[in-house]
mmCIF file of C-alpha atoms in Angstrom:
data_model
loop_
_atom_site.group_PDB
_atom_site.id
_atom_site.type_symbol
_atom_site.label_atom_id
_atom_site.label_comp_id
_atom_site.label_asym_id
_atom_site.label_seq_id
_atom_site.Cartn_x
_atom_site.Cartn_y
_atom_site.Cartn_z
ATOM 1 C CA MET A 1 44.954 -44.083 -44.577
ATOM 2 C CA SER A 2 41.894 -46.129 -44.850
ATOM 3 C CA PHE A 3 41.710 -45.173 -48.551
ATOM 4 C CA LEU A 4 45.315 -45.769 -49.196
ATOM 5 C CA GLN A 5 45.137 -49.202 -47.465
ATOM 6 C CA GLN A 6 42.166 -49.930 -49.793
ATOM 7 C CA GLU A 7 43.640 -48.826 -52.963
ATOM 8 C CA CYS A 8 47.461 -49.589 -52.711
ATOM 9 C CA GLY A 9 49.230 -52.759 -52.147
ATOM 10 C CA GLU A 10 50.382 -51.861 -48.783
ATOM 11 C CA ALA A 11 50.044 -48.712 -46.618
ATOM 12 C CA TYR A 12 52.090 -47.830 -43.553
ATOM 13 C CA GLY A 13 51.227 -45.019 -41.019
ATOM 14 C CA ILE A 14 53.750 -43.068 -38.782
ATOM 15 C CA GLU A 15 52.358 -40.842 -36.011
ATOM 16 C CA THR A 16 53.507 -38.957 -33.022
ATOM 17 C CA VAL A 17 50.106 -39.218 -31.417
ATOM 18 C CA THR A 18 48.952 -42.594 -29.853
ATOM 19 C CA LEU A 19 45.290 -41.871 -29.921
ATOM 20 C CA SER A 20 45.729 -41.238 -33.869
ATOM 21 C CA ILE A 21 47.221 -44.875 -33.977
ATOM 22 C CA GLU A 22 44.344 -46.416 -31.924
ATOM 23 C CA ASN A 23 41.963 -44.574 -34.404
ATOM 24 C CA ALA A 24 43.674 -46.024 -37.381
ATOM 25 C CA ILE A 25 43.484 -49.517 -35.945
ATOM 26 C CA SER A 26 39.833 -49.092 -34.979
ATOM 27 C CA ARG A 27 39.308 -48.377 -38.768
ATOM 28 C CA GLY A 28 40.775 -51.611 -39.684
ATOM 29 C CA ILE A 29 44.314 -50.724 -40.486
ATOM 30 C CA PRO A 30 46.623 -53.701 -39.390
ATOM 31 C CA LYS A 31 48.547 -52.732 -36.124
ATOM 32 C CA GLU A 32 51.877 -54.110 -37.560
ATOM 33 C CA ARG A 33 51.597 -51.377 -40.327
ATOM 34 C CA LEU A 34 51.157 -48.504 -37.885
ATOM 35 C CA PHE A 35 54.324 -46.851 -36.138
ATOM 36 C CA ASN A 36 54.850 -44.425 -33.484
ATOM 37 C CA ALA A 37 57.377 -41.851 -34.832
ATOM 38 C CA LEU A 38 58.993 -41.714 -31.484
ATOM 39 C CA SER A 39 59.938 -45.715 -31.290
ATOM 40 C CA LEU A 40 60.521 -46.720 -35.039
ATOM 41 C CA PRO A 41 61.970 -50.188 -35.716
ATOM 42 C CA PRO A 42 65.252 -49.784 -37.550
ATOM 43 C CA VAL A 43 63.693 -51.529 -40.689
ATOM 44 C CA ILE A 44 60.244 -51.900 -41.637
ATOM 45 C CA GLN A 45 58.843 -54.702 -43.744
ATOM 46 C CA LYS A 46 58.959 -53.341 -47.086
ATOM 47 C CA LYS A 47 60.806 -50.439 -48.920
ATOM 48 C CA ILE A 48 58.440 -47.411 -49.276
ATOM 49 C CA ASP A 49 57.980 -45.969 -52.776
ATOM 50 C CA LEU A 50 55.308 -43.022 -51.957
ATOM 51 C CA TRP A 51 55.693 -40.967 -48.579
ATOM 52 C CA ILE A 52 52.649 -38.753 -48.056
ATOM 53 C CA PHE A 53 53.169 -36.090 -45.289
ATOM 54 C CA LEU A 54 50.018 -34.041 -45.049
ATOM 55 C CA ASP A 55 50.247 -31.765 -42.008
ATOM 56 C CA SER A 56 52.503 -34.057 -40.328
ATOM 57 C CA PHE A 57 56.215 -33.423 -41.020
ATOM 58 C CA GLU A 58 56.091 -30.552 -38.648
ATOM 59 C CA HIS A 59 55.341 -32.627 -35.721
ATOM 60 C CA ILE A 60 58.298 -34.919 -35.982
ATOM 61 C CA PRO A 61 60.539 -34.088 -33.182
ATOM 62 C CA ASN A 62 64.003 -34.974 -34.628
ATOM 63 C CA PRO A 63 63.690 -34.647 -38.538
ATOM 64 C CA GLY A 64 67.227 -35.231 -39.339
ATOM 65 C CA GLU A 65 67.139 -38.739 -37.402
ATOM 66 C CA PHE A 66 63.804 -39.465 -38.870
ATOM 67 C CA LEU A 67 65.140 -38.729 -42.474
ATOM 68 C CA SER A 68 68.150 -41.101 -42.057
ATOM 69 C CA TRP A 69 65.604 -43.824 -41.022
ATOM 70 C CA MET A 70 63.224 -42.987 -43.920
ATOM 71 C CA GLU A 71 66.190 -42.953 -46.272
ATOM 72 C CA ASN A 72 67.012 -46.711 -45.100
ATOM 73 C CA ASN A 73 63.400 -47.625 -45.492
ATOM 74 C CA THR A 74 62.854 -45.887 -49.122
ATOM 75 C CA ALA A 75 62.624 -47.850 -52.478
ATOM 76 C CA PRO A 76 65.301 -46.760 -54.890
ATOM 77 C CA ARG A 77 62.947 -44.844 -56.750
ATOM 78 C CA ALA A 78 60.535 -43.016 -54.499
ATOM 79 C CA ASP A 79 58.239 -39.946 -54.292
ATOM 80 C CA ILE A 80 57.444 -37.831 -51.553
ATOM 81 C CA ILE A 81 54.311 -35.411 -51.246
ATOM 82 C CA LEU A 82 54.747 -32.903 -48.306
ATOM 83 C CA VAL A 83 52.382 -30.394 -47.143
ATOM 84 C CA ALA A 84 53.466 -28.319 -44.217
ATOM 85 C CA PRO A 85 53.279 -24.834 -42.690
ATOM 86 C CA GLN A 86 55.829 -22.420 -44.767
ATOM 87 C CA ALA A 87 58.027 -20.328 -42.473
ATOM 88 C CA GLY A 88 58.241 -16.845 -44.058
ATOM 89 C CA SER A 89 54.792 -17.046 -45.632
ATOM 90 C CA LEU A 90 52.807 -13.831 -46.051
ATOM 91 C CA SER A 91 50.505 -15.172 -43.107
ATOM 92 C CA GLU A 92 53.357 -15.770 -40.781
ATOM 93 C CA VAL A 93 54.897 -12.169 -41.502
ATOM 94 C CA LEU A 94 51.671 -10.565 -41.046
ATOM 95 C CA LEU A 95 50.378 -12.477 -37.843
ATOM 96 C CA GLY A 96 53.895 -13.196 -36.110
ATOM 97 C CA ARG A 97 53.210 -15.106 -32.828
ATOM 98 C CA LEU A 98 49.515 -15.169 -33.655
ATOM 99 C CA TRP A 99 50.108 -17.325 -36.697
ATOM 100 C CA PRO A 100 47.839 -20.530 -36.202
ATOM 101 C CA HIS A 101 50.791 -22.900 -37.230
ATOM 102 C CA LYS A 102 53.157 -21.727 -34.108
ATOM 103 C CA LEU A 103 51.902 -24.471 -31.858
ATOM 104 C CA PRO A 104 53.819 -26.354 -28.994
ATOM 105 C CA ASP A 105 53.317 -29.569 -31.407
ATOM 106 C CA HIS A 106 55.142 -28.136 -34.177
ATOM 107 C CA PRO A 107 58.737 -27.905 -32.956
ATOM 108 C CA PHE A 108 60.246 -26.802 -36.282
ATOM 109 C CA GLN A 109 58.807 -24.357 -38.998
ATOM 110 C CA TRP A 110 60.215 -25.144 -42.460
ATOM 111 C CA SER A 111 60.755 -22.866 -45.374
ATOM 112 C CA LYS A 112 60.929 -24.442 -48.839
ATOM 113 C CA VAL A 113 64.707 -23.980 -49.065
ATOM 114 C CA GLY A 114 65.097 -25.625 -45.481
ATOM 115 C CA ILE A 115 63.135 -28.587 -46.675
ATOM 116 C CA GLU A 116 64.898 -28.944 -49.976
ATOM 117 C CA SER A 117 68.131 -28.724 -48.489
ATOM 118 C CA LEU A 118 67.265 -31.275 -45.611
ATOM 119 C CA PHE A 119 65.967 -33.915 -48.062
ATOM 120 C CA ALA A 120 68.973 -33.120 -50.720
ATOM 121 C CA GLN A 121 71.452 -34.266 -47.866
ATOM 122 C CA ARG A 122 70.062 -37.747 -48.164
ATOM 123 C CA GLY A 123 69.733 -37.993 -51.979
ATOM 124 C CA PHE A 124 66.256 -36.390 -52.471
ATOM 125 C CA GLU A 125 65.437 -33.762 -54.981
ATOM 126 C CA LEU A 126 62.581 -31.217 -55.136
ATOM 127 C CA ARG A 127 60.545 -31.819 -58.368
ATOM 128 C CA SER A 128 57.973 -29.118 -57.990
ATOM 129 C CA SER A 129 55.924 -27.198 -55.720
ATOM 130 C CA PHE A 130 52.308 -26.520 -55.506
ATOM 131 C CA PHE A 131 49.704 -24.233 -53.430
ATOM 132 C CA PRO A 132 47.606 -26.760 -51.431
ATOM 133 C CA LEU A 133 44.020 -25.889 -50.954
ATOM 134 C CA LYS A 134 42.251 -27.557 -47.979
ATOM 135 C CA HIS A 135 38.492 -27.604 -47.716
ATOM 136 C CA ILE A 136 37.580 -26.190 -44.316
ATOM 137 C CA SER A 137 34.674 -25.734 -42.453
ATOM 138 C CA LEU A 138 33.663 -23.203 -39.309
ATOM 139 C CA THR A 139 34.018 -26.139 -37.053
ATOM 140 C CA GLN A 140 37.449 -26.754 -38.056
ATOM 141 C CA VAL A 141 38.341 -23.062 -37.752
ATOM 142 C CA LEU A 142 37.066 -23.064 -34.296
ATOM 143 C CA THR A 143 38.731 -25.929 -33.329
ATOM 144 C CA ILE A 144 42.006 -24.781 -34.847
ATOM 145 C CA LEU A 145 41.776 -21.544 -32.730
ATOM 146 C CA GLY A 146 40.888 -23.701 -29.703
ATOM 147 C CA HIS A 147 43.898 -25.405 -30.239
ATOM 148 C CA LYS A 148 46.105 -22.339 -30.678
ATOM 149 C CA PHE A 149 44.648 -20.849 -27.732
ATOM 150 C CA GLY A 150 44.460 -23.699 -25.278
ATOM 151 C CA PHE A 151 40.789 -24.222 -25.136
ATOM 152 C CA LYS A 152 39.579 -27.760 -24.332
ATOM 153 C CA GLY A 153 36.477 -29.536 -25.307
ATOM 154 C CA ARG A 154 34.113 -29.835 -28.439
ATOM 155 C CA CYS A 155 32.851 -26.817 -30.341
ATOM 156 C CA PRO A 156 29.201 -25.996 -29.500
ATOM 157 C CA SER A 157 26.632 -27.343 -31.976
ATOM 158 C CA LEU A 158 25.587 -23.799 -32.741
ATOM 159 C CA PHE A 159 28.871 -23.484 -34.781
ATOM 160 C CA GLU A 160 28.769 -27.055 -36.191
ATOM 161 C CA SER A 161 28.751 -26.335 -40.184
ATOM 162 C CA HIS A 162 28.874 -28.603 -43.140
ATOM 163 C CA ILE A 163 29.692 -25.736 -45.404
ATOM 164 C CA VAL A 164 33.340 -25.783 -46.656
ATOM 165 C CA VAL A 165 35.479 -23.267 -48.382
ATOM 166 C CA PRO A 166 38.972 -23.690 -50.144
ATOM 167 C CA PHE A 167 41.547 -22.462 -47.807
ATOM 168 C CA ASN A 168 45.309 -22.056 -47.493
ATOM 169 C CA PHE A 169 46.875 -20.130 -44.398
ATOM 170 C CA GLY A 170 50.638 -20.314 -45.125
ATOM 171 C CA GLN A 171 51.279 -23.554 -46.263
ATOM 172 C CA MET A 172 53.477 -25.117 -48.876
ATOM 173 C CA GLY A 173 53.244 -28.197 -51.037
ATOM 174 C CA LEU A 174 56.296 -29.806 -52.405
ATOM 175 C CA HIS A 175 56.770 -33.041 -54.670
ATOM 176 C CA ILE A 176 60.307 -34.591 -53.662
ATOM 177 C CA SER A 177 61.720 -37.716 -55.258
ATOM 178 C CA ARG A 178 64.686 -39.874 -55.366
ATOM 179 C CA GLY A 179 65.959 -42.125 -58.325
ATOM 180 C CA LYS A 180 64.301 -40.514 -61.311
#
């Protein structure tokens, strides 16, 4: 969010994890532009014209309520970039309950059709989809596995790596918009 804060007129952050909000504040993001998804004000200062959900939409506990709130706080012409785990992806089908995106803090797993339908009910339209690639390190892989299987603590330095590889493990990327 620091990049967006620096490059855009105004950037706002919505998070379900208080520690992430505190981290953003420590990086210089104004507290009044950060919101907890579980206690959103009815209206925010400015209508949003670009929403970015990078590995976050699946964490929202009540997506229908959130989208109603979002609709009221969105500019008449707006874009949404959404990257999320894709229910029914090949990796989910092959791994079943071992799929790394099946986590306690992911109350919903979305298909492309499900997301498109949910947003369409509020006047948004799917414009395009893409195959998102992340650059992931061995440290990140081990951290994700630790989260999946309930291990706490930091990855041993023996495994820390700055080598990264392009990676997509069952995620979809969507461009959704309104008013265009």
